[in-house]
PDB file of C-alpha atoms in Angstrom:
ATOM      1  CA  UNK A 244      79.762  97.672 108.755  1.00 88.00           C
ATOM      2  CA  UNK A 245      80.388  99.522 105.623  1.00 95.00           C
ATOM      3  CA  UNK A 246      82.299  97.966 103.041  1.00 97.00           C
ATOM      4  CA  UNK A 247      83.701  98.819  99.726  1.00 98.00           C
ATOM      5  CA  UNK A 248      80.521 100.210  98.228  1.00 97.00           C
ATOM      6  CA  UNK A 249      79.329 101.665 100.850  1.00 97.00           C
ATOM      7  CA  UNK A 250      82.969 103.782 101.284  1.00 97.00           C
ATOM      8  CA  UNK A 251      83.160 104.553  97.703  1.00 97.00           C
ATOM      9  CA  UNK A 252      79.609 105.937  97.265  1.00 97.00           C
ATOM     10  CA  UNK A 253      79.903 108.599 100.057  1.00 97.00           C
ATOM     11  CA  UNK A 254      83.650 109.373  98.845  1.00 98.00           C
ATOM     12  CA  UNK A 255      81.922 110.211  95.146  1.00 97.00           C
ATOM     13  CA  UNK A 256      79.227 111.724  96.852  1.00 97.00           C
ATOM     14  CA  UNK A 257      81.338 114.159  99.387  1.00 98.00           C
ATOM     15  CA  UNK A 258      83.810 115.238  96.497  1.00 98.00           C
ATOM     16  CA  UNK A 259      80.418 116.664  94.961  1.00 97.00           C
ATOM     17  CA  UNK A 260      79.632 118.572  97.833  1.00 97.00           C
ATOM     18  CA  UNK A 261      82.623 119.181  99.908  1.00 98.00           C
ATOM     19  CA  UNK A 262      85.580 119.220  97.481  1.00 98.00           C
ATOM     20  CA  UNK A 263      87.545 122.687  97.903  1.00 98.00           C
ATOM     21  CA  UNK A 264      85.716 123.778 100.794  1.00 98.00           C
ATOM     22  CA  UNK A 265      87.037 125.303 104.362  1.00 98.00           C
ATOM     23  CA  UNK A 266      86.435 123.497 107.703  1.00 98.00           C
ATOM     24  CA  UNK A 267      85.029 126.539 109.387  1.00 98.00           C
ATOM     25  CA  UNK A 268      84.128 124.757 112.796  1.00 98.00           C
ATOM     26  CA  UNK A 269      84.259 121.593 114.611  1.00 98.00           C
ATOM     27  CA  UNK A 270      82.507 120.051 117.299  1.00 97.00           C
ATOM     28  CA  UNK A 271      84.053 117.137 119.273  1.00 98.00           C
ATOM     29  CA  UNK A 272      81.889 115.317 121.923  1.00 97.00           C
ATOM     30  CA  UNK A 273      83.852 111.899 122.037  1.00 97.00           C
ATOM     31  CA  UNK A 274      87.619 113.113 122.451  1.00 97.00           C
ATOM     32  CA  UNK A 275      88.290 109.147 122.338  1.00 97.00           C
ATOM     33  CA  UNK A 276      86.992 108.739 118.462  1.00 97.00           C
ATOM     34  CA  UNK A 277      90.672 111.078 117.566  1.00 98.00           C
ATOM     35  CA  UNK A 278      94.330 109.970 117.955  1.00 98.00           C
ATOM     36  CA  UNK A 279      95.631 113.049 119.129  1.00 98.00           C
ATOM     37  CA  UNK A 280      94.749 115.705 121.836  1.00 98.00           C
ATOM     38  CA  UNK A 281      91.490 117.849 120.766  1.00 98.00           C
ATOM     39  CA  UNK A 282      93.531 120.648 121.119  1.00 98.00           C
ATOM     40  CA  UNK A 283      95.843 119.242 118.234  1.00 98.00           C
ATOM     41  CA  UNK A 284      93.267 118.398 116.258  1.00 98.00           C
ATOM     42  CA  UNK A 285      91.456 121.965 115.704  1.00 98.00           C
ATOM     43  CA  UNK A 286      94.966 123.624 115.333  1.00 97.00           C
ATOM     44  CA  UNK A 287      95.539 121.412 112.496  1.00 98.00           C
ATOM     45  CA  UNK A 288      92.155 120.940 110.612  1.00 98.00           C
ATOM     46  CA  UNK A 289      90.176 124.091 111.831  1.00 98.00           C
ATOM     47  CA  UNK A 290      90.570 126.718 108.592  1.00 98.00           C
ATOM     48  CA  UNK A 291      91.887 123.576 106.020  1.00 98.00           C
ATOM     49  CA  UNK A 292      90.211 123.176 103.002  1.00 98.00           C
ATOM     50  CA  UNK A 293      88.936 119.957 101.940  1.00 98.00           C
ATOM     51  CA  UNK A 294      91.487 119.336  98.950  1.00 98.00           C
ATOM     52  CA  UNK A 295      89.394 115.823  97.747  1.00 98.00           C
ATOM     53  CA  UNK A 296      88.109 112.817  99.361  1.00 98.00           C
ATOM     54  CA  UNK A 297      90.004 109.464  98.898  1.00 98.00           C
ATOM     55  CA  UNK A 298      89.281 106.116 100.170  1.00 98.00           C
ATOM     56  CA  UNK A 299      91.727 102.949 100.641  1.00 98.00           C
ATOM     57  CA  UNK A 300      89.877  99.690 101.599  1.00 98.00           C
ATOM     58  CA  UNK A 301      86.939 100.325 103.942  1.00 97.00           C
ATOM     59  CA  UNK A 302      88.232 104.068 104.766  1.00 98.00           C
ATOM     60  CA  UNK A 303      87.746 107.640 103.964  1.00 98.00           C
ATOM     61  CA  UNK A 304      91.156 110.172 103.525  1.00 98.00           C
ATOM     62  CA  UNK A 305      90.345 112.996 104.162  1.00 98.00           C
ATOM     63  CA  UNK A 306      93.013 114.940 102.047  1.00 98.00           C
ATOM     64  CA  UNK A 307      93.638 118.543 103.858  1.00 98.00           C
ATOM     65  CA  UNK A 308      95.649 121.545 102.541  1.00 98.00           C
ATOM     66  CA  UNK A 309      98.978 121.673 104.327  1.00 96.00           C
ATOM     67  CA  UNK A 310      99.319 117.974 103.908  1.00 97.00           C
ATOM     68  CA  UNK A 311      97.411 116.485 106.702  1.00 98.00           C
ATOM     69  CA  UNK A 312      94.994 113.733 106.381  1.00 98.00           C
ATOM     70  CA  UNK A 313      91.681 112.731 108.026  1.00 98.00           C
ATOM     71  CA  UNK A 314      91.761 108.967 108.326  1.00 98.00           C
ATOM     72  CA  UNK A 315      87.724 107.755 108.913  1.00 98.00           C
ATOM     73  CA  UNK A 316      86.850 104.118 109.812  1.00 98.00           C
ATOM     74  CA  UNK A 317      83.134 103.956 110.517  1.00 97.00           C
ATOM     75  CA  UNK A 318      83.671 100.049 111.928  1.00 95.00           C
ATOM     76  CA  UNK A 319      80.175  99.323 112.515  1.00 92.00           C
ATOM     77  CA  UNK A 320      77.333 101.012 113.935  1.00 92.00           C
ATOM     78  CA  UNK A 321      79.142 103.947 112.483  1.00 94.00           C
ATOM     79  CA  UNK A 322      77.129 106.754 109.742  1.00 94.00           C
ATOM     80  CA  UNK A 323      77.604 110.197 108.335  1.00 96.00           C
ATOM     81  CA  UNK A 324      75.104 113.258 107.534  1.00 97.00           C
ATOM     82  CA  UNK A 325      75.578 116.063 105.553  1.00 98.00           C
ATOM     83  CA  UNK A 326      73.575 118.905 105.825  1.00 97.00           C
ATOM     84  CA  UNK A 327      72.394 121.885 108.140  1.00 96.00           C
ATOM     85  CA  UNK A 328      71.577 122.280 111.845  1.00 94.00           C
ATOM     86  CA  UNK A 329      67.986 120.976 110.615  1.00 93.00           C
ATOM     87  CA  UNK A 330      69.197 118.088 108.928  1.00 92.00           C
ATOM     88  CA  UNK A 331      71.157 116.812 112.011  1.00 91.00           C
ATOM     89  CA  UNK A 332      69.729 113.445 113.044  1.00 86.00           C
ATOM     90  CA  UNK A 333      68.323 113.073 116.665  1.00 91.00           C
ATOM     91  CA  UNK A 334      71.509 111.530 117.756  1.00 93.00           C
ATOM     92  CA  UNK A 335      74.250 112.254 119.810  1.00 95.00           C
ATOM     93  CA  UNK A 336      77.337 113.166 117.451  1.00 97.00           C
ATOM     94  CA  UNK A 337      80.814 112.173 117.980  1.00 97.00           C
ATOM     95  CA  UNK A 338      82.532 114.651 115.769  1.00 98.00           C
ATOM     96  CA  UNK A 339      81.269 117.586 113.233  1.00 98.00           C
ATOM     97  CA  UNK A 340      83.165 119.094 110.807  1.00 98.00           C
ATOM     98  CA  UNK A 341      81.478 122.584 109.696  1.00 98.00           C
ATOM     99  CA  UNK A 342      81.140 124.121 106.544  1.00 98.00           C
ATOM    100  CA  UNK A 343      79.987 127.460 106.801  1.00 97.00           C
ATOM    101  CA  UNK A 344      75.540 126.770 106.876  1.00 96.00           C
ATOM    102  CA  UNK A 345      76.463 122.951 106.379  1.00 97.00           C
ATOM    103  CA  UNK A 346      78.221 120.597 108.405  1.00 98.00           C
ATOM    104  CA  UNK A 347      78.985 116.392 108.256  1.00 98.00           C
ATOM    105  CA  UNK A 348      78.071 114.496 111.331  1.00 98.00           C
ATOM    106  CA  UNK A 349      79.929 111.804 112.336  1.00 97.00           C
ATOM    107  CA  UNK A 350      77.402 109.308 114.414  1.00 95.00           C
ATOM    108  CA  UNK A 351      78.003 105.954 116.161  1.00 94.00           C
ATOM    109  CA  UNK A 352      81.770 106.304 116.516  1.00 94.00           C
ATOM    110  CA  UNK A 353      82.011 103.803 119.126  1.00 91.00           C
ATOM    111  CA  UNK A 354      84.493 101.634 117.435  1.00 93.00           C
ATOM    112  CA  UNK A 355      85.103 103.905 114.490  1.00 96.00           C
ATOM    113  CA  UNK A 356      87.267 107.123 114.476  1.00 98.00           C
ATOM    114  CA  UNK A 357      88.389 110.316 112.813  1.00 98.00           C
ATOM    115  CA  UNK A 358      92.178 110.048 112.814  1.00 98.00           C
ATOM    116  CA  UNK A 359      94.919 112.537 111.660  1.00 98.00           C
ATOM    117  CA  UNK A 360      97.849 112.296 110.321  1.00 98.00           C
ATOM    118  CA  UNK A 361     100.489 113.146 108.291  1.00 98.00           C
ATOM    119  CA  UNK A 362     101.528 111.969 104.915  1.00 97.00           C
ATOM    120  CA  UNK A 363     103.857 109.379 106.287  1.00 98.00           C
ATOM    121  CA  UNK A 364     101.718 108.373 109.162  1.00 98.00           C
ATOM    122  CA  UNK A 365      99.064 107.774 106.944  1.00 98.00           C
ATOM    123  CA  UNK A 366     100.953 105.692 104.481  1.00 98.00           C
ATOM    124  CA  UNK A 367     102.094 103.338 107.488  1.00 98.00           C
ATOM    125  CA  UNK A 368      98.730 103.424 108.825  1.00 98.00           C
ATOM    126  CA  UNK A 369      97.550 101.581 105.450  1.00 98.00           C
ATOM    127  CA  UNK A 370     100.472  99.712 104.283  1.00 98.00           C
ATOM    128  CA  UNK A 371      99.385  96.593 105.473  1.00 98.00           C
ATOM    129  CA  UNK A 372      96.406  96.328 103.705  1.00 98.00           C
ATOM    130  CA  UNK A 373      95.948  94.077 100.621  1.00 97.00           C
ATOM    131  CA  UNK A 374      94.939  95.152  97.071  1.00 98.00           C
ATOM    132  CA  UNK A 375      91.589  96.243  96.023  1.00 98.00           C
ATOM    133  CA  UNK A 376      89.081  94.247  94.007  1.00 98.00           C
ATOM    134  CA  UNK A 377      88.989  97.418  91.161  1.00 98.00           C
ATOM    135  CA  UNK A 378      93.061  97.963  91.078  1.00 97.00           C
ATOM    136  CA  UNK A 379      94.714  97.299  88.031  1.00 96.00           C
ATOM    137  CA  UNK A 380      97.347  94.455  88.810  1.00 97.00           C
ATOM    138  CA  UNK A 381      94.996  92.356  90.152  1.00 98.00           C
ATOM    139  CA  UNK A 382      94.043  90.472  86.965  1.00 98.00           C
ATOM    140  CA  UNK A 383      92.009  87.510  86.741  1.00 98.00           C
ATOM    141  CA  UNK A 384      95.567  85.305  86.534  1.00 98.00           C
ATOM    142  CA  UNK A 385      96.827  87.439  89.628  1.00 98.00           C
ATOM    143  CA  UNK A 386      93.781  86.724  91.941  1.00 98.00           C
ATOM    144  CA  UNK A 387      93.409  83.279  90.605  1.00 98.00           C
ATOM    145  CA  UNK A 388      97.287  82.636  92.173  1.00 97.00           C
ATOM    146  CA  UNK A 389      96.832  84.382  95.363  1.00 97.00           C
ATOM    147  CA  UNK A 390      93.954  81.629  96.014  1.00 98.00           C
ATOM    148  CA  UNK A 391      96.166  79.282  95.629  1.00 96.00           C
ATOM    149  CA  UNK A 392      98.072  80.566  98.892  1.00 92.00           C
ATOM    150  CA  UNK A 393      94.958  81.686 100.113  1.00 93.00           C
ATOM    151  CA  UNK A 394      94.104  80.206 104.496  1.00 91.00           C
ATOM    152  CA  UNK A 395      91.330  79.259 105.765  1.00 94.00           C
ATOM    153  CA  UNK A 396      88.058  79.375 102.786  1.00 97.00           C
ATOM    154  CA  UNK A 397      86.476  81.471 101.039  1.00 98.00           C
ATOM    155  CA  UNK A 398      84.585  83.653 103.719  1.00 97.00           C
ATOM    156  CA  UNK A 399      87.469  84.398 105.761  1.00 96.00           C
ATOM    157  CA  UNK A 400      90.342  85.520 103.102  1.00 96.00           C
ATOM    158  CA  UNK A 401      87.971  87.453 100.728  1.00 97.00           C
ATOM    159  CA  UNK A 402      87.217  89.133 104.468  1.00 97.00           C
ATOM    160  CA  UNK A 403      90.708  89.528 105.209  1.00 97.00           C
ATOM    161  CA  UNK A 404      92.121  92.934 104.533  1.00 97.00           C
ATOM    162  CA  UNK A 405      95.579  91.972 104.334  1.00 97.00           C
ATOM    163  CA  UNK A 406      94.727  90.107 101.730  1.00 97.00           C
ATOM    164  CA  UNK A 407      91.874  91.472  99.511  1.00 98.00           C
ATOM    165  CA  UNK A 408      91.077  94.806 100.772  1.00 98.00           C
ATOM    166  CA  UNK A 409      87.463  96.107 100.904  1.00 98.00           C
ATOM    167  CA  UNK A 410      85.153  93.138 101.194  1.00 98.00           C
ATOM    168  CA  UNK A 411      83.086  92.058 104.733  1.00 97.00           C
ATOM    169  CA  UNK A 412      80.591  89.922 105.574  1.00 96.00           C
ATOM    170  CA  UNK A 413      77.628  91.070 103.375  1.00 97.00           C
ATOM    171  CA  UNK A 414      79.618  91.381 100.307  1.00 98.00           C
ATOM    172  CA  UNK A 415      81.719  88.121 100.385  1.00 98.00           C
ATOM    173  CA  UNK A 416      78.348  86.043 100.870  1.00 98.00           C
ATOM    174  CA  UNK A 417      76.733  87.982  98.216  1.00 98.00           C
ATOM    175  CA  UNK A 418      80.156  87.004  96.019  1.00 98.00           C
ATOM    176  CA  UNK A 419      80.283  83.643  96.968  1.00 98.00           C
ATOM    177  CA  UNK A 420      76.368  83.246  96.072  1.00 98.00           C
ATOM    178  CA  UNK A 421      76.674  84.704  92.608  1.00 98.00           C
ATOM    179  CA  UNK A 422      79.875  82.739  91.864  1.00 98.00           C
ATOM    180  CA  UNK A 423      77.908  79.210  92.961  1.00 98.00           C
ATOM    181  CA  UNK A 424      80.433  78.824  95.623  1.00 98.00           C
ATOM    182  CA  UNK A 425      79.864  77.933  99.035  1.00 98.00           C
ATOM    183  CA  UNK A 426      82.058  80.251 101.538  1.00 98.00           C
ATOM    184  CA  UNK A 427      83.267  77.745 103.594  1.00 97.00           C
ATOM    185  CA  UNK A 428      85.220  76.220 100.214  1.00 97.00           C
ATOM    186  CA  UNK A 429      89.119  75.979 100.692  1.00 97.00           C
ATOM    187  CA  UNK A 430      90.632  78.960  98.111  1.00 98.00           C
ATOM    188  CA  UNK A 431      93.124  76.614  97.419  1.00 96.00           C
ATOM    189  CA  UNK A 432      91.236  73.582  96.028  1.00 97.00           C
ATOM    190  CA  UNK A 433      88.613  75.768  93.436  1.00 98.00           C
ATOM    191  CA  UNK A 434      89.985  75.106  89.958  1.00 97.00           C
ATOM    192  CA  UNK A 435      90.817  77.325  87.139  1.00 97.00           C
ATOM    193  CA  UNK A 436      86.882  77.777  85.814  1.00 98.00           C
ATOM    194  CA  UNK A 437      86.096  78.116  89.866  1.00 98.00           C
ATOM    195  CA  UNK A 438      88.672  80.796  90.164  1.00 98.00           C
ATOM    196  CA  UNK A 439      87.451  82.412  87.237  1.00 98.00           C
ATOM    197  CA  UNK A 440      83.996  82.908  88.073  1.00 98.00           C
ATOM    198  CA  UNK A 441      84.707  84.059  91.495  1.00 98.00           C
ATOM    199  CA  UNK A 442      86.708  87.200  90.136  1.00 98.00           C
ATOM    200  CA  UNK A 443      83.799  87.804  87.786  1.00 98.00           C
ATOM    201  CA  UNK A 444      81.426  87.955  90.466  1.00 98.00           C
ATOM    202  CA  UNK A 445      83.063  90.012  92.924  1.00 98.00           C
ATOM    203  CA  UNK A 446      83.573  92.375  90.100  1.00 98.00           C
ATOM    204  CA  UNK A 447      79.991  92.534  89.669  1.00 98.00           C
ATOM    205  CA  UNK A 448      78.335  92.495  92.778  1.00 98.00           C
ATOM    206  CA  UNK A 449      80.639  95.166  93.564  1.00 98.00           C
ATOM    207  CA  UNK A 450      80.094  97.046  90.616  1.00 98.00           C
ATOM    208  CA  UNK A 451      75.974  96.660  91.471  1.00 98.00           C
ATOM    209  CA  UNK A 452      76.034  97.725  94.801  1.00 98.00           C
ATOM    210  CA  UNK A 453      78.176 100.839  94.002  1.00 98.00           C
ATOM    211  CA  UNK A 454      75.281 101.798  91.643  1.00 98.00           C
ATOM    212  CA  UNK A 455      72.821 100.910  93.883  1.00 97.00           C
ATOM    213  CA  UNK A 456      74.552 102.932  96.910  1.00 97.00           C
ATOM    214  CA  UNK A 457      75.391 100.318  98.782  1.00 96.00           C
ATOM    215  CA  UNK A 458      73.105  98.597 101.550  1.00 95.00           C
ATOM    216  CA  UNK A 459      73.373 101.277 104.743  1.00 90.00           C
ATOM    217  CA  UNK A 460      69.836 102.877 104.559  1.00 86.00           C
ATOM    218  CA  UNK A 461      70.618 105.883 106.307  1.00 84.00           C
ATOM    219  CA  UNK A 462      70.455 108.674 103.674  1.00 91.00           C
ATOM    220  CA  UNK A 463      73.501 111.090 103.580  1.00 95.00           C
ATOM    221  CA  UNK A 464      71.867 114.127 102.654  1.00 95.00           C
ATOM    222  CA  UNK A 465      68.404 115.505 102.642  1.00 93.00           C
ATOM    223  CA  UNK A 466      66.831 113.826  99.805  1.00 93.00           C
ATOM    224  CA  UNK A 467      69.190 111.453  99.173  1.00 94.00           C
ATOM    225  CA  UNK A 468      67.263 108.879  97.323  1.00 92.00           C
ATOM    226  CA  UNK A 469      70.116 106.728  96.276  1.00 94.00           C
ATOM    227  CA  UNK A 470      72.371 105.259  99.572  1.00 95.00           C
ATOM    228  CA  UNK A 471      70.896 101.730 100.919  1.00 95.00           C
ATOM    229  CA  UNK A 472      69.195 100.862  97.819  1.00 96.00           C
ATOM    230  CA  UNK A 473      71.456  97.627  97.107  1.00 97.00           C
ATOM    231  CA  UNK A 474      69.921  96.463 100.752  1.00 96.00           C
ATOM    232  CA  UNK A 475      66.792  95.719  98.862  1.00 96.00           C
ATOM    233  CA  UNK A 476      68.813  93.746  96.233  1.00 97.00           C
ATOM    234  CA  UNK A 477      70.847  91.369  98.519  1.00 98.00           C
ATOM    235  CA  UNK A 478      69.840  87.895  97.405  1.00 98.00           C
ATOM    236  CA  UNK A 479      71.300  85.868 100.396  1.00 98.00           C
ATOM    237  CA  UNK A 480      73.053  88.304 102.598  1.00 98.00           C
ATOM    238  CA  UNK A 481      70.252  88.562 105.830  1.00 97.00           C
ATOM    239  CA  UNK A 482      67.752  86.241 104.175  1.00 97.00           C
ATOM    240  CA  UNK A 483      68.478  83.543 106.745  1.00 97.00           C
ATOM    241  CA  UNK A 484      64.922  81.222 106.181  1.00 98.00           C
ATOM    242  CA  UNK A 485      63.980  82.723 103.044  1.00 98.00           C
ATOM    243  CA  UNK A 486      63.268  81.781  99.628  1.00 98.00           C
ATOM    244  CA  UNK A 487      66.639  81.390  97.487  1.00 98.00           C
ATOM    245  CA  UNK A 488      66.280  83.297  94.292  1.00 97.00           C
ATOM    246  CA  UNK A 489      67.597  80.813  92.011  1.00 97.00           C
ATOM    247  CA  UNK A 490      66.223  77.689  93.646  1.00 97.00           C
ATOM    248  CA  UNK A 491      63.532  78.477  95.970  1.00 98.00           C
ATOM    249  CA  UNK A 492      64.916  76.585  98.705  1.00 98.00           C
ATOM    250  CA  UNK A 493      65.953  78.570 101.854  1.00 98.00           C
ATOM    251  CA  UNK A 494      68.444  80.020 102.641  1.00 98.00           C
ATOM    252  CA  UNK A 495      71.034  78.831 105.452  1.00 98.00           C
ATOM    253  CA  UNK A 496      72.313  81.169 108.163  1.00 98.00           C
ATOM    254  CA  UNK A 497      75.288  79.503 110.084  1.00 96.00           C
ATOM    255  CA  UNK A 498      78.524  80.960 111.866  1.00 95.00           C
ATOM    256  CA  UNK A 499      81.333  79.946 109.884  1.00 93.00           C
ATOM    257  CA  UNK A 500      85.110  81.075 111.413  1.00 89.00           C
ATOM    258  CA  UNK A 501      83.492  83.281 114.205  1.00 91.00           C
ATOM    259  CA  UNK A 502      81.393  85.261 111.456  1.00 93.00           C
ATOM    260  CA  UNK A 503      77.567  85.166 110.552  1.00 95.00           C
ATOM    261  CA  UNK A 504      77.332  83.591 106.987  1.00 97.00           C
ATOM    262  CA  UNK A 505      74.324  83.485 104.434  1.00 98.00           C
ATOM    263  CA  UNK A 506      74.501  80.761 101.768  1.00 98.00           C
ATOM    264  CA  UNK A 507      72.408  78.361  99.514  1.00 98.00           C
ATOM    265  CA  UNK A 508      72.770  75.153 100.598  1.00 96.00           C
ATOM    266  CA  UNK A 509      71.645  73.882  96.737  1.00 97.00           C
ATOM    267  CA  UNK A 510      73.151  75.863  94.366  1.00 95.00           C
ATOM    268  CA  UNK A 511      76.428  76.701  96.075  1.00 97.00           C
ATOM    269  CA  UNK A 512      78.322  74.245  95.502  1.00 95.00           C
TER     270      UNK A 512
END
């Protein structure tokens, strides 16, 4: 599923190539991947030009002349692909929003969506969520008190979107593994130095992965050399049986709170 820089790459990369541009068609082949009637959805969208793209947690907004909104949550299995009739992967498409020559295909929106909505309908759609690794507030002190309060361990609040919004599976184990901690550790019981490095590393890895376009391999546009190239860079994250890179010794795949978790068992402590 993608995760914070996964959601951030393709909003920088969209705003270069659809920013100020007017939906001049859509296609809808899964009615079930929108929140209102299809019907609804052209009258409002069809002929709106793409103001900017925005993202809040793990989703897209879609920011639409006239004040409507295009909420996207590609849950997993879900992609996108820019580009012309040519371009347009050998799948079947849920959704396509056309741009003149160009369009973006939504694919694998079995679980994800396209939602619109208003302004206020969007901000209670995302009110619940927690705040994001990059905002400002959350300072090293800020984060370092919210563990304190934090359930569960490690894996399942830095996975929790009401609480930290962004991260999922791959990135918390890739956090945990450059902070030294192991992800079933109790948030509460890390001390200050602990708490410390944990913030460093999540700003890091994130940071990384952004500039490595994230770890979903499917390009977005023809020649797009740059999305999935942090897959390649994962150092625990899918390695289940192989080599740590700080150690040597493999690495441990085990279900920890109902999710799949990657770890060193030697130096993750």
């Amino acid at each position: 599923m993608p995760e914070w820089p996964e959601m951030e790459h393709y909003r920088q990369e969209l705003n270069k190539r659809i920013q100020n541009r007017t939906i001049s068609g859509i296609t809808v082949n899964r009615p079930k991947s929108l929140n209102v009637p299809e019907e609804e959805f052209r009258a409002a969208v069809l002929g709106a030009v793409v103001e900017r793209v925005d993202r809040r947690a793990k989703q897209l907004v879609f920011v639409l002349s006239g004040e409507r909104y295009l909420l996207l949550h590609l849950m997993l299995g879900g992609m996108m692909v820019l580009g012309t009739e040519a371009d347009k992967p050998d799948r079947t498409t849920q959704i396509e929003l056309h741009f003149g020559e160009t369009a973006l295909y939504f694919i694998g929106l079995r679980l994800g969506y396209l939602h619109l909505y208003g302004k206020q309908g969007l901000e209670a759609e995302l009110a619940s969520l927690g705040p994001e690794p990059f905002d400002a507030d959350l300072t090293a002190a800020r984060f370092a008190d919210m563990l304190k309060t934090g359930k569960g361990n490690l894996k399942t609040c830095l996975t929790d979107q009401h609480w930290l919004a962004g991260i999922g599976n791959c990135y918390s184990d890739e956090i945990c593994f450059a902070s030294g901690l192991l992800p079933s550790r109790r948030p509460a019981a890390l001390d200050e130095h602990e708490a410390a490095r944990l913030y460093t590393s999540m700003r890091s890895v994130l940071t990384e992965a952004l500039r490595a376009g994230g770890y979903m391999e499917m390009p977005l546009y023809d020649g797009d050399e740059r999305t999935g190239g942090f897959n390649e860079l994962c150092r625990v994250y899918d390695r289940g049986d192989e080599p740590c890179v700080r150690c040597g010794n493999p690495i441990v795949f085990q279900t920890l709170s109902s999710r799949k978790c990657f770890f060193c068992g030697n130096c993750q402590t």
